[in-house]
mmCIF file of C-alpha atoms and ligand atoms in Angstrom:
data_model
loop_
_atom_site.group_PDB
_atom_site.id
_atom_site.type_symbol
_atom_site.label_atom_id
_atom_site.label_comp_id
_atom_site.label_asym_id
_atom_site.label_seq_id
_atom_site.Cartn_x
_atom_site.Cartn_y
_atom_site.Cartn_z
ATOM 1 C CA MET A 1 -38.406 18.995 93.559
ATOM 2 C CA TYR A 2 -34.428 20.011 94.443
ATOM 3 C CA LYS A 3 -32.558 21.161 97.742
ATOM 4 C CA ILE A 4 -29.893 23.276 97.207
ATOM 5 C CA HIS A 5 -26.740 22.686 99.373
ATOM 6 C CA ILE A 6 -23.496 25.001 99.544
ATOM 7 C CA ILE A 7 -20.010 24.394 99.777
ATOM 8 C CA LYS A 8 -17.587 27.092 101.168
ATOM 9 C CA GLY A 9 -14.837 26.735 98.431
ATOM 10 C CA HIS A 10 -11.175 27.858 98.319
ATOM 11 C CA ILE A 11 -12.091 31.909 97.138
ATOM 12 C CA GLN A 12 -15.684 31.312 96.175
ATOM 13 C CA TYR A 13 -19.291 29.145 96.996
ATOM 14 C CA ILE A 14 -20.359 26.111 94.924
ATOM 15 C CA TYR A 15 -23.388 25.133 94.716
ATOM 16 C CA LEU A 16 -24.672 21.224 94.615
ATOM 17 C CA ILE A 17 -28.268 21.171 93.247
ATOM 18 C CA ILE A 18 -29.252 18.082 94.615
ATOM 19 C CA TYR A 19 -32.205 15.637 93.423
ATOM 20 C CA THR A 20 -33.240 12.121 94.463
ATOM 21 C CA ASP A 21 -31.607 10.589 91.561
ATOM 22 C CA LYS A 22 -29.326 13.340 89.902
ATOM 23 C CA ILE A 23 -27.373 16.318 91.129
ATOM 24 C CA LEU A 24 -26.577 19.720 89.386
ATOM 25 C CA LEU A 25 -23.028 20.890 89.697
ATOM 26 C CA VAL A 26 -22.742 24.753 89.450
ATOM 27 C CA ASP A 27 -20.162 26.036 88.761
ATOM 28 C CA CYS A 28 -16.641 24.045 88.580
ATOM 29 C CA ALA A 29 -14.852 26.059 91.325
ATOM 30 C CA THR A 30 -10.812 26.272 91.222
ATOM 31 C CA ARG A 31 -8.664 23.425 90.887
ATOM 32 C CA ALA A 32 -7.906 23.114 94.567
ATOM 33 C CA ASP A 33 -11.884 22.077 95.441
ATOM 34 C CA LEU A 34 -12.000 18.611 94.594
ATOM 35 C CA PRO A 35 -11.334 16.935 97.826
ATOM 36 C CA LYS A 36 -14.130 19.403 99.416
ATOM 37 C CA ILE A 37 -16.806 18.370 97.022
ATOM 38 C CA LYS A 38 -15.784 14.968 96.854
ATOM 39 C CA ASN A 39 -15.788 14.209 100.343
ATOM 40 C CA TYR A 40 -18.981 16.434 100.473
ATOM 41 C CA ILE A 41 -20.863 14.360 98.315
ATOM 42 C CA GLU A 42 -19.250 11.005 99.320
ATOM 43 C CA GLU A 43 -19.365 11.880 103.166
ATOM 44 C CA LYS A 44 -21.626 13.989 103.437
ATOM 45 C CA LEU A 45 -24.606 13.130 101.437
ATOM 46 C CA HIS A 46 -23.526 9.197 101.114
ATOM 47 C CA ARG A 47 -23.604 9.613 97.040
ATOM 48 C CA LYS A 48 -21.317 9.103 94.340
ATOM 49 C CA MET A 49 -19.148 11.667 92.506
ATOM 50 C CA GLN A 50 -20.972 9.951 88.895
ATOM 51 C CA ASP A 51 -24.048 11.199 90.405
ATOM 52 C CA ILE A 52 -23.675 14.507 89.120
ATOM 53 C CA LYS A 53 -24.992 14.312 85.871
ATOM 54 C CA LEU A 54 -23.940 18.068 84.458
ATOM 55 C CA ALA A 55 -21.243 20.235 85.789
ATOM 56 C CA VAL A 56 -21.959 24.232 84.743
ATOM 57 C CA VAL A 57 -18.831 26.507 83.743
ATOM 58 C CA SER A 58 -20.575 29.880 84.050
ATOM 59 C CA HIS A 59 -17.595 31.744 82.662
ATOM 60 C CA MET A 60 -13.865 30.596 81.965
ATOM 61 C CA HIS A 61 -12.372 32.430 85.311
ATOM 62 C CA PRO A 62 -10.156 30.101 87.920
ATOM 63 C CA ASP A 63 -12.578 29.774 90.225
ATOM 64 C CA HIS A 64 -15.472 28.729 87.946
ATOM 65 C CA ALA A 65 -13.622 26.551 85.328
ATOM 66 C CA GLY A 66 -10.889 25.309 87.588
ATOM 67 C CA LEU A 67 -12.104 21.892 87.937
ATOM 68 C CA ALA A 68 -14.053 21.249 84.464
ATOM 69 C CA LYS A 69 -11.237 19.502 83.146
ATOM 70 C CA THR A 70 -11.102 17.350 85.794
ATOM 71 C CA LEU A 71 -14.460 16.449 86.428
ATOM 72 C CA GLN A 72 -14.859 15.693 82.358
ATOM 73 C CA SER A 73 -11.535 13.361 82.350
ATOM 74 C CA LYS A 74 -11.683 11.785 85.749
ATOM 75 C CA TYR A 75 -15.527 11.221 86.515
ATOM 76 C CA LYS A 76 -16.463 11.654 82.887
ATOM 77 C CA ILE A 77 -19.067 14.621 83.713
ATOM 78 C CA PRO A 78 -20.668 16.786 81.089
ATOM 79 C CA LEU A 79 -19.786 19.931 81.191
ATOM 80 C CA LEU A 80 -22.233 23.018 80.262
ATOM 81 C CA ALA A 81 -20.867 26.495 78.768
ATOM 82 C CA HIS A 82 -21.476 29.428 76.726
ATOM 83 C CA PRO A 83 -20.365 28.519 73.130
ATOM 84 C CA TYR A 84 -18.109 31.808 73.528
ATOM 85 C CA ALA A 85 -16.101 30.208 76.665
ATOM 86 C CA THR A 86 -13.565 28.091 75.169
ATOM 87 C CA LYS A 87 -12.557 30.998 72.615
ATOM 88 C CA TRP A 88 -11.962 33.587 75.783
ATOM 89 C CA TYR A 89 -8.509 32.035 76.629
ATOM 90 C CA SER A 90 -7.620 31.464 72.851
ATOM 91 C CA GLY A 91 -4.453 32.694 70.607
ATOM 92 C CA PHE A 92 -1.658 34.818 72.520
ATOM 93 C CA GLY A 93 -3.858 37.413 74.396
ATOM 94 C CA GLY A 94 -6.281 34.720 75.476
ATOM 95 C CA ASN A 95 -3.546 32.869 76.838
ATOM 96 C CA LEU A 96 -1.826 35.696 78.556
ATOM 97 C CA GLN A 97 -4.693 36.626 80.148
ATOM 98 C CA HIS A 98 -5.141 32.859 81.272
ATOM 99 C CA VAL A 99 -1.700 33.370 82.989
ATOM 100 C CA ILE A 100 -3.063 36.883 84.697
ATOM 101 C CA ASP A 101 -6.281 35.364 85.812
ATOM 102 C CA VAL A 102 -4.733 32.358 88.029
ATOM 103 C CA PHE A 103 -1.913 35.157 89.651
ATOM 104 C CA LEU A 104 -4.899 37.095 90.486
ATOM 105 C CA ALA A 105 -7.195 34.404 91.264
ATOM 106 C CA TRP A 106 -4.141 33.088 93.767
ATOM 107 C CA TYR A 107 -3.993 37.004 95.194
ATOM 108 C CA VAL A 108 -7.553 37.210 95.955
ATOM 109 C CA SER A 109 -6.687 33.869 98.112
ATOM 110 C CA ILE A 110 -3.469 35.262 100.061
ATOM 111 C CA LYS A 111 -5.720 38.374 100.681
ATOM 112 C CA GLN A 112 -8.349 35.981 102.151
ATOM 113 C CA LYS A 113 -5.761 34.626 104.205
ATOM 114 C CA ASN A 114 -6.709 30.927 102.735
ATOM 115 C CA PRO A 115 -3.725 28.182 102.921
ATOM 116 C CA PRO A 116 -1.621 28.268 99.896
ATOM 117 C CA ARG A 117 -3.551 25.632 97.029
ATOM 118 C CA ARG A 118 -2.161 24.635 93.466
ATOM 119 C CA MET A 119 -4.922 26.957 91.349
ATOM 120 C CA TRP A 120 -2.969 26.372 88.099
ATOM 121 C CA TYR A 121 -5.623 24.820 85.820
ATOM 122 C CA SER A 122 -6.159 23.803 82.207
ATOM 123 C CA ALA A 123 -8.472 25.899 80.088
ATOM 124 C CA LYS A 124 -8.354 23.570 77.150
ATOM 125 C CA PHE A 125 -11.222 21.393 77.081
ATOM 126 C CA LYS A 126 -14.215 20.271 75.017
ATOM 127 C CA ILE A 127 -17.508 21.787 76.041
ATOM 128 C CA ASP A 128 -19.917 18.794 75.706
ATOM 129 C CA TYR A 129 -23.219 20.876 76.098
ATOM 130 C CA THR A 130 -23.077 24.058 74.418
ATOM 131 C CA ALA A 131 -25.818 26.840 75.994
ATOM 132 C CA LYS A 132 -27.288 29.766 74.524
ATOM 133 C CA HIS A 133 -29.873 32.235 76.167
ATOM 134 C CA GLY A 134 -33.500 30.720 76.843
ATOM 135 C CA GLU A 135 -32.309 27.182 76.499
ATOM 136 C CA LYS A 136 -33.158 24.623 79.148
ATOM 137 C CA LEU A 137 -30.383 22.852 80.878
ATOM 138 C CA PRO A 138 -29.755 19.165 79.627
ATOM 139 C CA PHE A 139 -31.182 16.519 82.238
ATOM 140 C CA PHE A 140 -32.212 19.632 83.928
ATOM 141 C CA ASN A 141 -35.192 20.779 82.025
ATOM 142 C CA ASP A 142 -36.521 23.016 85.110
ATOM 143 C CA TRP A 143 -33.448 25.014 84.810
ATOM 144 C CA GLU A 144 -33.172 27.832 81.679
ATOM 145 C CA ILE A 145 -29.794 29.683 80.697
ATOM 146 C CA ILE A 146 -30.104 33.433 81.250
ATOM 147 C CA TYR A 147 -27.114 34.758 78.790
ATOM 148 C CA THR A 148 -25.669 37.597 81.197
ATOM 149 C CA PRO A 149 -22.226 38.548 79.645
ATOM 150 C CA GLY A 150 -20.262 41.683 80.639
ATOM 151 C CA HIS A 151 -17.583 40.524 82.999
ATOM 152 C CA THR A 152 -16.836 38.244 80.377
ATOM 153 C CA SER A 153 -18.294 37.511 76.742
ATOM 154 C CA HIS A 154 -19.754 34.317 77.984
ATOM 155 C CA ASP A 155 -21.330 34.403 81.413
ATOM 156 C CA ILE A 156 -24.465 32.614 82.070
ATOM 157 C CA SER A 157 -26.620 32.555 84.666
ATOM 158 C CA LEU A 158 -29.057 29.559 85.685
ATOM 159 C CA TYR A 159 -32.810 30.279 86.547
ATOM 160 C CA HIS A 160 -35.056 28.493 87.994
ATOM 161 C CA LYS A 161 -38.632 30.308 87.052
ATOM 162 C CA GLN A 162 -41.114 27.963 88.901
ATOM 163 C CA THR A 163 -39.263 28.443 92.050
ATOM 164 C CA HIS A 164 -37.633 31.935 91.100
ATOM 165 C CA VAL A 165 -34.403 31.274 91.809
ATOM 166 C CA ILE A 166 -31.203 32.314 90.145
ATOM 167 C CA TYR A 167 -27.258 31.541 90.362
ATOM 168 C CA LEU A 168 -25.793 34.619 89.101
ATOM 169 C CA GLY A 169 -21.957 33.569 88.546
ATOM 170 C CA ASP A 170 -19.859 36.595 88.787
ATOM 171 C CA VAL A 171 -22.322 39.028 86.998
ATOM 172 C CA VAL A 172 -23.128 40.225 91.088
ATOM 173 C CA LEU A 173 -20.864 40.081 94.211
ATOM 174 C CA LYS A 174 -21.556 40.475 97.677
ATOM 175 C CA ILE A 175 -18.734 42.097 99.482
ATOM 176 C CA LYS A 176 -18.433 43.362 103.090
ATOM 177 C CA ASP A 177 -22.505 42.947 103.093
ATOM 178 C CA LYS A 178 -22.497 45.246 99.701
ATOM 179 C CA TYR A 179 -23.825 44.105 96.321
ATOM 180 C CA VAL A 180 -21.345 44.930 93.803
ATOM 181 C CA LEU A 181 -20.739 44.528 90.150
ATOM 182 C CA PRO A 182 -17.254 42.152 89.350
ATOM 183 C CA MET A 183 -13.701 43.406 88.597
ATOM 184 C CA PRO A 184 -13.642 43.862 86.200
ATOM 185 C CA VAL A 185 -16.751 44.748 83.943
ATOM 186 C CA THR A 186 -14.614 43.923 80.433
ATOM 187 C CA LEU A 187 -17.958 44.798 78.247
ATOM 188 C CA PRO A 188 -19.820 47.481 80.084
ATOM 189 C CA GLU A 189 -22.729 47.711 77.354
ATOM 190 C CA LEU A 190 -22.876 44.017 77.339
ATOM 191 C CA MET A 191 -23.381 43.873 81.034
ATOM 192 C CA LYS A 192 -26.091 46.938 81.233
ATOM 193 C CA GLU A 193 -28.327 44.641 79.089
ATOM 194 C CA SER A 194 -27.798 41.802 80.948
ATOM 195 C CA LEU A 195 -28.651 43.645 84.130
ATOM 196 C CA LYS A 196 -31.704 44.932 82.588
ATOM 197 C CA ARG A 197 -32.698 41.286 81.040
ATOM 198 C CA LEU A 198 -32.404 40.576 84.850
ATOM 199 C CA SER A 199 -34.463 43.598 85.780
ATOM 200 C CA GLU A 200 -37.349 41.891 83.558
ATOM 201 C CA THR A 201 -37.231 38.385 85.203
ATOM 202 C CA ASP A 202 -38.810 37.135 88.298
ATOM 203 C CA ILE A 203 -36.204 36.334 90.901
ATOM 204 C CA LYS A 204 -36.540 36.167 94.515
ATOM 205 C CA THR A 205 -33.498 33.942 95.571
ATOM 206 C CA ILE A 206 -29.994 34.581 94.180
ATOM 207 C CA LEU A 207 -26.986 32.399 94.659
ATOM 208 C CA LEU A 208 -23.866 34.033 94.272
ATOM 209 C CA ALA A 209 -20.588 32.751 93.689
ATOM 210 C CA HIS A 210 -18.841 35.240 96.204
ATOM 211 C CA GLY A 211 -21.618 36.458 98.416
ATOM 212 C CA GLY A 212 -23.989 33.243 98.984
ATOM 213 C CA LEU A 213 -27.513 32.790 99.258
ATOM 214 C CA ASP A 214 -29.879 35.764 99.476
ATOM 215 C CA SER A 215 -33.467 36.775 99.281
ATOM 216 C CA ILE A 216 -34.200 39.629 97.318
ATOM 217 C CA GLU A 217 -37.512 42.040 97.879
ATOM 218 C CA ASN A 218 -37.875 43.034 94.461
ATOM 219 C CA SER A 219 -35.587 42.085 91.340
ATOM 220 C CA ARG A 220 -36.896 45.060 89.296
ATOM 221 C CA ASN A 221 -35.356 47.377 91.913
ATOM 222 C CA PHE A 222 -32.563 45.138 92.837
ATOM 223 C CA PHE A 223 -31.224 45.268 89.117
ATOM 224 C CA LYS A 224 -31.772 48.412 88.577
ATOM 225 C CA ASP A 225 -29.597 49.834 91.388
ATOM 226 C CA ILE A 226 -26.876 47.921 90.400
ATOM 227 C CA ILE A 227 -27.219 49.209 86.790
ATOM 228 C CA LYS A 228 -26.753 52.588 88.063
ATOM 229 C CA ARG A 229 -23.531 51.633 89.473
ATOM 230 C CA LEU A 230 -22.210 50.632 86.298
ATOM 231 C CA ASN A 231 -20.887 53.775 85.205
ATOM 232 C CA GLY A 232 -18.516 54.819 87.927
ATOM 233 C CA GLN A 233 -17.369 51.150 87.867
ATOM 234 C CA ASN A 234 -14.633 51.059 85.486
ATOM 235 C CA GLN A 235 -13.528 54.360 86.970
ATOM 236 C CA LYS A 236 -13.343 53.406 90.484
ATOM 237 C CA MET A 237 -11.451 49.647 89.209
ATOM 238 C CA PRO A 238 -7.687 49.524 90.177
ATOM 239 C CA ALA A 239 -5.322 50.544 87.859
ATOM 240 C CA LEU A 240 -3.494 47.026 87.905
ATOM 241 C CA ILE A 241 -6.700 44.755 87.239
ATOM 242 C CA ARG A 242 -7.893 47.967 84.109
ATOM 243 C CA TRP A 243 -4.497 47.129 82.602
ATOM 244 C CA VAL A 244 -4.496 43.619 83.028
ATOM 245 C CA SER A 245 -7.669 42.297 82.071
ATOM 246 C CA PHE A 246 -8.055 43.142 78.721
ATOM 247 C CA PHE A 247 -6.358 40.450 76.515
ATOM 248 C CA PRO A 248 -8.811 38.173 75.064
ATOM 249 C CA PRO A 249 -9.707 37.980 71.311
ATOM 250 C CA CYS A 250 -13.211 38.520 72.042
ATOM 251 C CA ILE A 251 -13.033 41.884 73.953
ATOM 252 C CA LYS A 252 -11.621 43.263 70.993
ATOM 253 C CA ASN A 253 -14.401 41.522 68.574
ATOM 254 C CA ILE A 254 -17.252 39.816 69.657
ATOM 255 C CA GLU A 255 -18.513 38.821 66.558
ATOM 256 C CA ASN A 256 -16.072 36.820 66.083
ATOM 257 C CA CYS A 257 -15.782 34.497 69.380
HETATM 258 ZN ZN1 ZN B 1 -15.054 35.918 87.201
HETATM 259 ZN ZN1 ZN B 2 -15.259 34.478 90.523
#
């Protein structure tokens, strides 16, 4: 069986799923998080970076894919993401969105009063393993993919059926003790389907990129409550976020992704 270790990353939590012979990294953090992850693995766990047999990119945002390219090129760690992931920042609109998203991550970091760190990262990398809904993770067959788009076209959650644990990436956030939807929800219809799918999944523990680990009593009610908030969400979204979050080509035509 595995153990979950949580690292407080630059603006998000990073989860290490530790087995005696291998480590699963969830997810690929910000670019500023490399020393934290490396120190944790080497100093605290007395393991090697190469013990990470797989690094998951839940979606392409700077706090989830920031280290992907470095982990792949420097440490030869294979990456897993949804097949739509690399299309998100493609073309003119995608490139523009990438620049905007790095600025937004930088803004969040300042608001959290974190020390200034470099956030720029390359979003151009090859995915070693693409992951679709219902598939098992390579090297970690006890974990399966639940496709949970809505925040982006390609969000994936990781579900451990035996222990009822799920990593939700940015599908749900916990801010000031309240569960909220991410900002933005770029594809609200898909988000609704994702939350419905999650409400039909037997979940007892949630791992949030923004909010940490939590136990939930009844996953059906938990996600149904969140679906109810979906309708008001985009109206409540600050105008700035609304106007600067809709450039990726996949938003206009998800079939082409
Ligand atoms: Zn995100
Ligand atoms: Zn995030």
